[in-house]
Amino acid sequence: MDVVAQDETFTDCIAEGSHFEGAKLTRVTFTRCDLYWVSFFMAQLTDVTFDRCDLRGSDFKDATMRDCRFLNCDIGTDALGGQTEFGDTDLSTVEFVNCRGR
């Protein structure tokens, strides 16, 4: 099932290990969410904000990201020594502000 969300805000959610592969997220904000080991593989993220989220070990490989923001997030090493993966994803319009691990 494809995940589609537009003009949504998620606060203090726990989605550890979830799969958002192929998701289409537009104008979505995640605030203080546990997104540890979440897969956004091949997702389309437009104007998405991650604010104070735990994204360690998450997968953004082959995602399309436009005008996204990572604010005060942890995108460092996970418990097994893995990194948040961006692969060849174009990050030219992505902003990282005060993120640990970046």
Tab-separated table of N, CA and C in Angstrom:
chain	number	residue	atom	x	y	z
A	1	MET	N	0.844	-1.182	0.000
A	1	MET	CA	0.000	0.000	0.000
A	1	MET	C	0.882	1.237	0.000
A	2	ASP	N	0.598	2.186	-0.870
A	2	ASP	CA	1.363	3.416	-0.946
A	2	ASP	C	0.871	4.414	0.096
A	3	VAL	N	1.817	5.071	0.735
A	3	VAL	CA	1.495	6.094	1.721
A	3	VAL	C	1.476	7.445	1.011
A	4	VAL	N	0.392	8.181	1.170
A	4	VAL	CA	0.262	9.522	0.617
A	4	VAL	C	-0.204	10.430	1.750
A	5	ALA	N	0.530	11.519	1.980
A	5	ALA	CA	0.140	12.486	3.004
A	5	ALA	C	0.423	13.885	2.492
A	6	GLN	N	-0.497	14.780	2.737
A	6	GLN	CA	-0.356	16.161	2.308
A	6	GLN	C	-0.906	17.072	3.395
A	7	ASP	N	-0.158	18.141	3.682
A	7	ASP	CA	-0.581	19.132	4.677
A	7	ASP	C	-0.883	18.492	6.032
A	8	GLU	N	0.036	17.626	6.486
A	8	GLU	CA	-0.117	16.916	7.756
A	8	GLU	C	1.022	17.269	8.706
A	9	THR	N	0.752	17.171	10.001
A	9	THR	CA	1.764	17.360	11.034
A	9	THR	C	1.706	16.162	11.971
A	10	PHE	N	2.870	15.565	12.218
A	10	PHE	CA	2.987	14.451	13.142
A	10	PHE	C	3.907	14.882	14.276
A	11	THR	N	3.439	14.793	15.510
A	11	THR	CA	4.203	15.247	16.661
A	11	THR	C	4.323	14.110	17.674
A	12	ASP	N	5.555	13.928	18.176
A	12	ASP	CA	5.836	12.920	19.200
A	12	ASP	C	5.397	11.513	18.783
A	13	CYS	N	5.497	11.203	17.513
A	13	CYS	CA	5.102	9.874	17.056
A	13	CYS	C	6.287	8.903	17.125
A	14	ILE	N	5.965	7.630	17.228
A	14	ILE	CA	6.976	6.582	17.211
A	14	ILE	C	6.697	5.717	15.992
A	15	ALA	N	7.614	5.752	15.041
A	15	ALA	CA	7.459	4.980	13.806
A	15	ALA	C	8.729	4.181	13.535
A	16	GLU	N	9.448	3.857	14.591
A	16	GLU	CA	10.726	3.154	14.477
A	16	GLU	C	10.586	1.911	13.598
A	17	GLY	N	11.467	1.803	12.579
A	17	GLY	CA	11.498	0.642	11.699
A	17	GLY	C	10.392	0.594	10.664
A	18	SER	N	9.623	1.659	10.524
A	18	SER	CA	8.515	1.677	9.563
A	18	SER	C	9.013	1.793	8.131
A	19	HIS	N	8.136	1.443	7.204
A	19	HIS	CA	8.465	1.510	5.779
A	19	HIS	C	7.569	2.532	5.093
A	20	PHE	N	8.205	3.590	4.583
A	20	PHE	CA	7.520	4.593	3.786
A	20	PHE	C	8.069	4.547	2.369
A	21	GLU	N	8.450	3.352	1.917
A	21	GLU	CA	9.026	3.189	0.588
A	21	GLU	C	7.997	3.581	-0.462
A	22	GLY	N	8.406	4.456	-1.379
A	22	GLY	CA	7.527	4.907	-2.435
A	22	GLY	C	6.456	5.885	-1.976
A	23	ALA	N	6.525	6.344	-0.737
A	23	ALA	CA	5.519	7.279	-0.212
A	23	ALA	C	5.592	8.620	-0.949
A	24	LYS	N	4.488	9.308	-0.956
A	24	LYS	CA	4.430	10.656	-1.513
A	24	LYS	C	3.992	11.585	-0.383
A	25	LEU	N	4.942	12.386	0.125
A	25	LEU	CA	4.680	13.296	1.232
A	25	LEU	C	4.858	14.733	0.756
A	26	THR	N	3.842	15.560	0.933
A	26	THR	CA	3.875	16.945	0.496
A	26	THR	C	3.434	17.846	1.646
A	27	ARG	N	4.268	18.818	1.986
A	27	ARG	CA	3.994	19.759	3.085
A	27	ARG	C	3.654	19.008	4.371
A	28	VAL	N	4.547	18.095	4.741
A	28	VAL	CA	4.389	17.294	5.953
A	28	VAL	C	5.468	17.695	6.946
A	29	THR	N	5.109	17.785	8.225
A	29	THR	CA	6.061	18.102	9.284
A	29	THR	C	6.066	16.987	10.314
A	30	PHE	N	7.273	16.517	10.633
A	30	PHE	CA	7.487	15.560	11.710
A	30	PHE	C	8.207	16.303	12.827
A	31	THR	N	7.632	16.367	14.011
A	31	THR	CA	8.240	17.068	15.135
A	31	THR	C	8.450	16.103	16.297
A	32	ARG	N	9.695	16.004	16.770
A	32	ARG	CA	10.075	15.130	17.889
A	32	ARG	C	9.632	13.681	17.662
A	33	CYS	N	9.781	13.196	16.449
A	33	CYS	CA	9.361	11.833	16.122
A	33	CYS	C	10.543	10.870	16.141
A	34	ASP	N	10.263	9.640	16.567
A	34	ASP	CA	11.244	8.562	16.537
A	34	ASP	C	11.115	7.867	15.186
A	35	LEU	N	12.032	8.196	14.269
A	35	LEU	CA	12.040	7.629	12.930
A	35	LEU	C	13.302	6.795	12.719
A	36	TYR	N	13.771	6.211	13.792
A	36	TYR	CA	14.964	5.365	13.801
A	36	TYR	C	14.729	4.179	12.856
A	37	TRP	N	15.658	3.939	11.944
A	37	TRP	CA	15.621	2.824	10.981
A	37	TRP	C	14.394	2.856	10.072
A	38	VAL	N	13.855	4.018	9.794
A	38	VAL	CA	12.712	4.137	8.888
A	38	VAL	C	13.224	4.190	7.450
A	39	SER	N	12.501	3.545	6.555
A	39	SER	CA	12.878	3.545	5.147
A	39	SER	C	11.999	4.505	4.355
A	40	PHE	N	12.656	5.486	3.727
A	40	PHE	CA	12.008	6.396	2.787
A	40	PHE	C	12.522	6.105	1.377
A	41	PHE	N	12.956	4.858	1.132
A	41	PHE	CA	13.509	4.445	-0.151
A	41	PHE	C	12.524	4.765	-1.274
A	42	MET	N	13.006	5.470	-2.280
A	42	MET	CA	12.240	5.857	-3.471
A	42	MET	C	10.994	6.698	-3.153
A	43	ALA	N	10.962	7.336	-1.988
A	43	ALA	CA	9.837	8.204	-1.629
A	43	ALA	C	9.971	9.556	-2.331
A	44	GLN	N	8.859	10.240	-2.472
A	44	GLN	CA	8.831	11.597	-3.009
A	44	GLN	C	8.480	12.527	-1.859
A	45	LEU	N	9.461	13.341	-1.440
A	45	LEU	CA	9.263	14.247	-0.320
A	45	LEU	C	9.377	15.681	-0.818
A	46	THR	N	8.303	16.443	-0.701
A	46	THR	CA	8.277	17.828	-1.150
A	46	THR	C	7.851	18.714	0.009
A	47	ASP	N	8.707	19.672	0.360
A	47	ASP	CA	8.423	20.604	1.448
A	47	ASP	C	8.129	19.853	2.754
A	48	VAL	N	8.994	18.880	3.056
A	48	VAL	CA	8.866	18.083	4.281
A	48	VAL	C	9.876	18.594	5.305
A	49	THR	N	9.432	18.756	6.545
A	49	THR	CA	10.294	19.212	7.630
A	49	THR	C	10.401	18.126	8.691
A	50	PHE	N	11.634	17.820	9.064
A	50	PHE	CA	11.922	16.929	10.182
A	50	PHE	C	12.513	17.816	11.267
A	51	ASP	N	11.821	17.987	12.378
A	51	ASP	CA	12.233	18.893	13.441
A	51	ASP	C	12.451	18.096	14.726
A	52	ARG	N	13.708	18.035	15.184
A	52	ARG	CA	14.091	17.328	16.408
A	52	ARG	C	13.712	15.845	16.364
A	53	CYS	N	13.945	15.215	15.230
A	53	CYS	CA	13.627	13.798	15.042
A	53	CYS	C	14.874	12.929	15.144
A	54	ASP	N	14.673	11.681	15.545
A	54	ASP	CA	15.733	10.681	15.561
A	54	ASP	C	15.632	9.899	14.259
A	55	LEU	N	16.587	10.135	13.363
A	55	LEU	CA	16.598	9.501	12.049
A	55	LEU	C	17.795	8.588	11.869
A	56	ARG	N	18.428	8.181	12.968
A	56	ARG	CA	19.613	7.332	12.861
A	56	ARG	C	19.269	6.029	12.147
A	57	GLY	N	20.102	5.668	11.173
A	57	GLY	CA	19.924	4.433	10.438
A	57	GLY	C	18.820	4.458	9.396
A	58	SER	N	18.201	5.610	9.182
A	58	SER	CA	17.117	5.700	8.204
A	58	SER	C	17.670	5.682	6.781
A	59	ASP	N	16.804	5.333	5.844
A	59	ASP	CA	17.193	5.145	4.443
A	59	ASP	C	16.427	6.112	3.549
A	60	PHE	N	17.169	7.033	2.929
A	60	PHE	CA	16.589	7.982	1.979
A	60	PHE	C	17.131	7.731	0.573
A	61	LYS	N	17.726	6.544	0.342
A	61	LYS	CA	18.310	6.259	-0.967
A	61	LYS	C	17.237	6.293	-2.054
A	62	ASP	N	17.627	6.883	-3.182
A	62	ASP	CA	16.762	6.997	-4.359
A	62	ASP	C	15.471	7.759	-4.092
A	63	ALA	N	15.429	8.528	-3.019
A	63	ALA	CA	14.266	9.383	-2.752
A	63	ALA	C	14.391	10.660	-3.588
A	64	THR	N	13.260	11.255	-3.878
A	64	THR	CA	13.221	12.565	-4.518
A	64	THR	C	12.885	13.560	-3.415
A	65	MET	N	13.822	14.476	-3.146
A	65	MET	CA	13.624	15.424	-2.047
A	65	MET	C	13.732	16.852	-2.577
A	66	ARG	N	12.665	17.615	-2.390
A	66	ARG	CA	12.650	19.009	-2.832
A	66	ARG	C	12.201	19.898	-1.674
A	67	ASP	N	13.011	20.908	-1.395
A	67	ASP	CA	12.677	21.912	-0.376
A	67	ASP	C	12.374	21.276	0.984
A	68	CYS	N	13.201	20.314	1.390
A	68	CYS	CA	13.044	19.650	2.679
A	68	CYS	C	14.016	20.235	3.695
A	69	ARG	N	13.668	20.099	4.983
A	69	ARG	CA	14.477	20.638	6.057
A	69	ARG	C	14.650	19.603	7.160
A	70	PHE	N	15.873	19.510	7.664
A	70	PHE	CA	16.196	18.697	8.830
A	70	PHE	C	16.689	19.671	9.894
A	71	LEU	N	15.910	19.872	10.943
A	71	LEU	CA	16.221	20.864	11.965
A	71	LEU	C	16.499	20.158	13.293
A	72	ASN	N	17.719	20.303	13.798
A	72	ASN	CA	18.093	19.733	15.097
A	72	ASN	C	17.813	18.230	15.186
A	73	CYS	N	18.055	17.510	14.110
A	73	CYS	CA	17.799	16.072	14.063
A	73	CYS	C	19.068	15.278	14.347
A	74	ASP	N	18.883	14.032	14.765
A	74	ASP	CA	19.995	13.113	14.932
A	74	ASP	C	20.006	12.201	13.716
A	75	ILE	N	20.989	12.402	12.840
A	75	ILE	CA	21.141	11.565	11.658
A	75	ILE	C	22.506	10.885	11.694
A	76	GLY	N	22.965	10.638	12.908
A	76	GLY	CA	24.269	10.023	13.118
A	76	GLY	C	24.217	8.509	13.074
A	77	THR	N	25.131	7.892	13.763
A	77	THR	CA	25.313	6.451	13.755
A	77	THR	C	24.253	5.746	14.595
A	78	ASP	N	23.689	4.645	14.050
A	78	ASP	CA	22.709	3.870	14.808
A	78	ASP	C	23.419	2.899	15.744
A	79	ALA	N	22.677	2.104	16.489
A	79	ALA	CA	23.240	1.202	17.492
A	79	ALA	C	24.146	0.123	16.898
A	80	LEU	N	23.988	-0.173	15.608
A	80	LEU	CA	24.809	-1.189	14.950
A	80	LEU	C	25.955	-0.580	14.143
A	81	GLY	N	26.130	0.727	14.255
A	81	GLY	CA	27.213	1.406	13.554
A	81	GLY	C	26.846	1.878	12.155
A	82	GLY	N	25.593	1.719	11.770
A	82	GLY	CA	25.140	2.175	10.454
A	82	GLY	C	24.811	3.656	10.454
A	83	GLN	N	24.906	4.250	9.285
A	83	GLN	CA	24.623	5.669	9.121
A	83	GLN	C	23.270	5.876	8.449
A	84	THR	N	22.708	7.055	8.602
A	84	THR	CA	21.557	7.452	7.806
A	84	THR	C	22.036	7.499	6.363
A	85	GLU	N	21.316	6.840	5.463
A	85	GLU	CA	21.749	6.698	4.072
A	85	GLU	C	20.966	7.630	3.157
A	86	PHE	N	21.727	8.409	2.379
A	86	PHE	CA	21.117	9.253	1.359
A	86	PHE	C	21.494	8.792	-0.042
A	87	GLY	N	22.497	7.902	-0.147
A	87	GLY	CA	22.917	7.388	-1.448
A	87	GLY	C	23.180	8.514	-2.427
A	88	ASP	N	22.611	8.400	-3.624
A	88	ASP	CA	22.781	9.415	-4.664
A	88	ASP	C	21.626	10.406	-4.703
A	89	THR	N	20.836	10.462	-3.646
A	89	THR	CA	19.702	11.390	-3.602
A	89	THR	C	20.200	12.823	-3.747
A	90	ASP	N	19.552	13.594	-4.605
A	90	ASP	CA	19.894	14.995	-4.824
A	90	ASP	C	19.479	15.795	-3.589
A	91	LEU	N	20.460	16.338	-2.889
A	91	LEU	CA	20.197	17.120	-1.677
A	91	LEU	C	20.379	18.620	-1.910
A	92	SER	N	20.362	19.050	-3.162
A	92	SER	CA	20.655	20.451	-3.479
A	92	SER	C	19.616	21.422	-2.921
A	93	THR	N	18.392	20.986	-2.687
A	93	THR	CA	17.385	21.889	-2.112
A	93	THR	C	17.014	21.470	-0.690
A	94	VAL	N	17.870	20.640	-0.081
A	94	VAL	CA	17.631	20.165	1.279
A	94	VAL	C	18.509	20.958	2.243
A	95	GLU	N	17.926	21.373	3.364
A	95	GLU	CA	18.635	22.168	4.354
A	95	GLU	C	18.819	21.348	5.623
A	96	PHE	N	20.049	21.329	6.118
A	96	PHE	CA	20.380	20.675	7.394
A	96	PHE	C	20.799	21.757	8.372
A	97	VAL	N	20.090	21.897	9.493
A	97	VAL	CA	20.396	22.918	10.488
A	97	VAL	C	20.617	22.234	11.843
A	98	ASN	N	21.807	22.405	12.396
A	98	ASN	CA	22.148	21.861	13.710
A	98	ASN	C	21.850	20.376	13.859
A	99	CYS	N	22.160	19.601	12.844
A	99	CYS	CA	21.915	18.163	12.894
A	99	CYS	C	23.155	17.414	13.346
A	100	ARG	N	22.954	16.485	14.257
A	100	ARG	CA	24.039	15.657	14.735
A	100	ARG	C	24.296	14.543	13.714
A	101	GLY	N	25.560	14.386	13.329
A	101	GLY	CA	25.911	13.354	12.375
A	101	GLY	C	26.015	13.833	10.957
A	102	ARG	N	25.800	15.103	10.725
A	102	ARG	CA	25.875	15.644	9.354
A	102	ARG	C	26.884	16.737	9.321
